[in-house]
Amino acid sequence: MNLIILAICLLATIGSLGALILFVASKKFEVYEDPRIGDILAILPSANCGACGYPSCSGFAQACVAAGSLAALSCPVGGQDTMLEVAGVLGATVLSANPMVAVVRCAGDCLNRPRTNIYDGIANCRAASLLYGGDSDCSYGCLGLGDCVKVCSFGALSINPKTLLAEIDESKCTSCGVCVASCPKSLIEMRRKGPQSRRIYVSCMNKDRGVLARKACSVACISCSKCQKACPFEAITIEDNLAYIDDDKCRLCNKCVEVCPTSSIKAFNFPIKKVKLVKIEEI
């Protein structure tokens, strides 16, 4: 009987000592987590896309709490409204940001860019780009195999079955930028959405000289400089035989669109100009 009581006391002592050690260790190695991290995490869209520069929404939430200012932090998926809520939790201010949208800088559909060969390999843009330049004489154009479609988590991208070009649904695009990195031809670019979703950009990435570019695609930029000369805001530069419009300087005046001889400069969501009908009087 005494041995049983002794064993019970010994076990109780060891258990108490172990519990005390665990308690001391938990206090010593306790990691404090700011409760605001959880509050911010609940606000974020939980896309975990990495567009903010952090590997997850949790990492972004921690960065917001640790940062002294939100000026350099942004959640592209959640947009301005989400960042305003985050600022409310932290008692900080957020500078107004210009909404962005992805654009595909290629207008070489089947009519403008005739197919000269057929690709019969892996249905993957990156793999195809390593093997050959493309199924037309333009080695800079969209391959149409849908790498960008596969990586888009929001269903904003699709391949048009008629043109075989990637297309973006701006109503679904969250400007996360994942599609930009997926395109081996670097055809997808993040640009300002613009007032009333109006924007102007060069829908071409062909860097060949004018004659070769025009021969490969009828809507290719031929670096003729007409757009550059027509722009009153110095928003257009020409480098490597290709025009580029800086959307920070562009004022959407449309003058470059009007003078472009190949229609490689695209204007989106502008109202259709009314054509004035001239009445011809009978003589």
PDB file of N, CA, C and O in Angstrom, residues 102-133:
ATOM      1  N   ALA A 102      -5.158  44.912 -67.158  1.00  0.00           N
ATOM      2  CA  ALA A 102      -4.232  44.249 -68.072  1.00  0.00           C
ATOM      3  C   ALA A 102      -4.693  44.449 -69.508  1.00  0.00           C
ATOM      4  O   ALA A 102      -5.890  44.454 -69.796  1.00  0.00           O
ATOM      5  N   VAL A 103      -3.748  44.627 -70.428  1.00  0.00           N
ATOM      6  CA  VAL A 103      -4.060  44.749 -71.855  1.00  0.00           C
ATOM      7  C   VAL A 103      -3.158  43.801 -72.633  1.00  0.00           C
ATOM      8  O   VAL A 103      -2.021  43.536 -72.224  1.00  0.00           O
ATOM      9  N   VAL A 104      -3.673  43.289 -73.738  1.00  0.00           N
ATOM     10  CA  VAL A 104      -2.888  42.413 -74.610  1.00  0.00           C
ATOM     11  C   VAL A 104      -2.401  43.227 -75.797  1.00  0.00           C
ATOM     12  O   VAL A 104      -3.206  43.721 -76.590  1.00  0.00           O
ATOM     13  N   ARG A 105      -1.108  43.384 -75.919  1.00  0.00           N
ATOM     14  CA  ARG A 105      -0.546  44.234 -76.967  1.00  0.00           C
ATOM     15  C   ARG A 105      -0.276  43.436 -78.242  1.00  0.00           C
ATOM     16  O   ARG A 105       0.862  43.327 -78.716  1.00  0.00           O
ATOM     17  N   CYS A 106      -1.342  42.899 -78.804  1.00  0.00           N
ATOM     18  CA  CYS A 106      -1.259  42.214 -80.091  1.00  0.00           C
ATOM     19  C   CYS A 106      -2.630  42.230 -80.737  1.00  0.00           C
ATOM     20  O   CYS A 106      -3.618  41.837 -80.113  1.00  0.00           O
ATOM     21  N   ALA A 107      -2.702  42.720 -81.964  1.00  0.00           N
ATOM     22  CA  ALA A 107      -3.965  42.750 -82.705  1.00  0.00           C
ATOM     23  C   ALA A 107      -3.877  41.894 -83.964  1.00  0.00           C
ATOM     24  O   ALA A 107      -4.713  41.988 -84.854  1.00  0.00           O
ATOM     25  N   GLY A 108      -2.845  41.055 -84.017  1.00  0.00           N
ATOM     26  CA  GLY A 108      -2.621  40.240 -85.203  1.00  0.00           C
ATOM     27  C   GLY A 108      -3.498  39.019 -85.271  1.00  0.00           C
ATOM     28  O   GLY A 108      -3.060  37.891 -85.000  1.00  0.00           O
ATOM     29  N   ASP A 109      -4.765  39.208 -85.635  1.00  0.00           N
ATOM     30  CA  ASP A 109      -5.668  38.060 -85.766  1.00  0.00           C
ATOM     31  C   ASP A 109      -5.393  37.332 -87.084  1.00  0.00           C
ATOM     32  O   ASP A 109      -4.453  37.647 -87.818  1.00  0.00           O
ATOM     33  N   CYS A 110      -6.223  36.370 -87.399  1.00  0.00           N
ATOM     34  CA  CYS A 110      -5.995  35.533 -88.583  1.00  0.00           C
ATOM     35  C   CYS A 110      -6.023  36.331 -89.884  1.00  0.00           C
ATOM     36  O   CYS A 110      -5.381  35.956 -90.874  1.00  0.00           O
ATOM     37  N   LEU A 111      -6.774  37.427 -89.918  1.00  0.00           N
ATOM     38  CA  LEU A 111      -6.849  38.239 -91.129  1.00  0.00           C
ATOM     39  C   LEU A 111      -5.653  39.172 -91.258  1.00  0.00           C
ATOM     40  O   LEU A 111      -5.111  39.369 -92.340  1.00  0.00           O
ATOM     41  N   ASN A 112      -5.245  39.752 -90.122  1.00  0.00           N
ATOM     42  CA  ASN A 112      -4.133  40.705 -90.140  1.00  0.00           C
ATOM     43  C   ASN A 112      -2.768  40.028 -90.176  1.00  0.00           C
ATOM     44  O   ASN A 112      -1.803  40.596 -90.687  1.00  0.00           O
ATOM     45  N   ARG A 113      -2.708  38.833 -89.621  1.00  0.00           N
ATOM     46  CA  ARG A 113      -1.422  38.123 -89.509  1.00  0.00           C
ATOM     47  C   ARG A 113      -1.602  36.702 -90.039  1.00  0.00           C
ATOM     48  O   ARG A 113      -1.842  35.771 -89.278  1.00  0.00           O
ATOM     49  N   PRO A 114      -1.529  36.513 -91.344  1.00  0.00           N
ATOM     50  CA  PRO A 114      -1.782  35.205 -91.954  1.00  0.00           C
ATOM     51  C   PRO A 114      -0.861  34.114 -91.408  1.00  0.00           C
ATOM     52  O   PRO A 114       0.337  34.330 -91.222  1.00  0.00           O
ATOM     53  N   ARG A 115      -1.449  32.947 -91.159  1.00  0.00           N
ATOM     54  CA  ARG A 115      -0.676  31.814 -90.670  1.00  0.00           C
ATOM     55  C   ARG A 115       0.133  31.204 -91.813  1.00  0.00           C
ATOM     56  O   ARG A 115      -0.405  30.967 -92.892  1.00  0.00           O
ATOM     57  N   THR A 116       1.410  30.973 -91.567  1.00  0.00           N
ATOM     58  CA  THR A 116       2.286  30.395 -92.581  1.00  0.00           C
ATOM     59  C   THR A 116       2.744  28.987 -92.225  1.00  0.00           C
ATOM     60  O   THR A 116       3.383  28.322 -93.033  1.00  0.00           O
ATOM     61  N   ASN A 117       2.456  28.540 -91.001  1.00  0.00           N
ATOM     62  CA  ASN A 117       2.794  27.185 -90.609  1.00  0.00           C
ATOM     63  C   ASN A 117       1.869  26.741 -89.486  1.00  0.00           C
ATOM     64  O   ASN A 117       1.115  27.546 -88.934  1.00  0.00           O
ATOM     65  N   ILE A 118       1.912  25.470 -89.163  1.00  0.00           N
ATOM     66  CA  ILE A 118       1.038  24.900 -88.144  1.00  0.00           C
ATOM     67  C   ILE A 118       1.885  24.291 -87.030  1.00  0.00           C
ATOM     68  O   ILE A 118       2.794  23.492 -87.295  1.00  0.00           O
ATOM     69  N   TYR A 119       1.573  24.667 -85.794  1.00  0.00           N
ATOM     70  CA  TYR A 119       2.270  24.113 -84.636  1.00  0.00           C
ATOM     71  C   TYR A 119       1.508  22.893 -84.141  1.00  0.00           C
ATOM     72  O   TYR A 119       0.313  22.946 -83.897  1.00  0.00           O
ATOM     73  N   ASP A 120       2.221  21.779 -83.993  1.00  0.00           N
ATOM     74  CA  ASP A 120       1.577  20.536 -83.582  1.00  0.00           C
ATOM     75  C   ASP A 120       2.299  19.944 -82.372  1.00  0.00           C
ATOM     76  O   ASP A 120       2.533  18.739 -82.296  1.00  0.00           O
ATOM     77  N   GLY A 121       2.630  20.828 -81.440  1.00  0.00           N
ATOM     78  CA  GLY A 121       3.356  20.374 -80.257  1.00  0.00           C
ATOM     79  C   GLY A 121       2.532  20.542 -78.990  1.00  0.00           C
ATOM     80  O   GLY A 121       1.305  20.540 -79.022  1.00  0.00           O
ATOM     81  N   ILE A 122       3.217  20.699 -77.868  1.00  0.00           N
ATOM     82  CA  ILE A 122       2.558  20.862 -76.567  1.00  0.00           C
ATOM     83  C   ILE A 122       1.766  22.166 -76.562  1.00  0.00           C
ATOM     84  O   ILE A 122       2.256  23.210 -76.985  1.00  0.00           O
ATOM     85  N   ALA A 123       0.522  22.093 -76.091  1.00  0.00           N
ATOM     86  CA  ALA A 123      -0.341  23.283 -76.051  1.00  0.00           C
ATOM     87  C   ALA A 123       0.051  24.173 -74.884  1.00  0.00           C
ATOM     88  O   ALA A 123      -0.680  24.324 -73.898  1.00  0.00           O
ATOM     89  N   ASN A 124       1.207  24.778 -75.000  1.00  0.00           N
ATOM     90  CA  ASN A 124       1.760  25.604 -73.941  1.00  0.00           C
ATOM     91  C   ASN A 124       2.591  26.703 -74.590  1.00  0.00           C
ATOM     92  O   ASN A 124       3.497  26.429 -75.384  1.00  0.00           O
ATOM     93  N   CYS A 125       2.276  27.951 -74.281  1.00  0.00           N
ATOM     94  CA  CYS A 125       2.955  29.083 -74.921  1.00  0.00           C
ATOM     95  C   CYS A 125       4.450  29.085 -74.643  1.00  0.00           C
ATOM     96  O   CYS A 125       5.254  29.342 -75.548  1.00  0.00           O
ATOM     97  N   ARG A 126       4.825  28.802 -73.409  1.00  0.00           N
ATOM     98  CA  ARG A 126       6.252  28.863 -73.062  1.00  0.00           C
ATOM     99  C   ARG A 126       7.036  27.778 -73.788  1.00  0.00           C
ATOM    100  O   ARG A 126       8.138  28.019 -74.289  1.00  0.00           O
ATOM    101  N   ALA A 127       6.453  26.584 -73.859  1.00  0.00           N
ATOM    102  CA  ALA A 127       7.129  25.502 -74.571  1.00  0.00           C
ATOM    103  C   ALA A 127       7.210  25.815 -76.064  1.00  0.00           C
ATOM    104  O   ALA A 127       8.247  25.604 -76.701  1.00  0.00           O
ATOM    105  N   ALA A 128       6.110  26.326 -76.619  1.00  0.00           N
ATOM    106  CA  ALA A 128       6.082  26.647 -78.046  1.00  0.00           C
ATOM    107  C   ALA A 128       7.078  27.754 -78.390  1.00  0.00           C
ATOM    108  O   ALA A 128       7.731  27.713 -79.437  1.00  0.00           O
ATOM    109  N   SER A 129       7.208  28.739 -77.515  1.00  0.00           N
ATOM    110  CA  SER A 129       8.113  29.866 -77.790  1.00  0.00           C
ATOM    111  C   SER A 129       9.573  29.441 -77.795  1.00  0.00           C
ATOM    112  O   SER A 129      10.416  30.093 -78.423  1.00  0.00           O
ATOM    113  N   LEU A 130       9.879  28.346 -77.110  1.00  0.00           N
ATOM    114  CA  LEU A 130      11.251  27.836 -77.099  1.00  0.00           C
ATOM    115  C   LEU A 130      11.580  27.074 -78.380  1.00  0.00           C
ATOM    116  O   LEU A 130      12.735  26.948 -78.763  1.00  0.00           O
ATOM    117  N   LEU A 131      10.530  26.572 -79.026  1.00  0.00           N
ATOM    118  CA  LEU A 131      10.728  25.735 -80.206  1.00  0.00           C
ATOM    119  C   LEU A 131      10.692  26.525 -81.513  1.00  0.00           C
ATOM    120  O   LEU A 131      11.419  26.218 -82.449  1.00  0.00           O
ATOM    121  N   TYR A 132       9.799  27.528 -81.556  1.00  0.00           N
ATOM    122  CA  TYR A 132       9.690  28.291 -82.800  1.00  0.00           C
ATOM    123  C   TYR A 132       9.101  29.665 -82.522  1.00  0.00           C
ATOM    124  O   TYR A 132       8.612  29.945 -81.424  1.00  0.00           O
ATOM    125  N   GLY A 133       9.173  30.551 -83.515  1.00  0.00           N
ATOM    126  CA  GLY A 133       8.760  31.937 -83.322  1.00  0.00           C
ATOM    127  C   GLY A 133       7.266  32.144 -83.299  1.00  0.00           C
ATOM    128  O   GLY A 133       6.768  33.074 -82.680  1.00  0.00           O
TER     129      GLY A 133
END
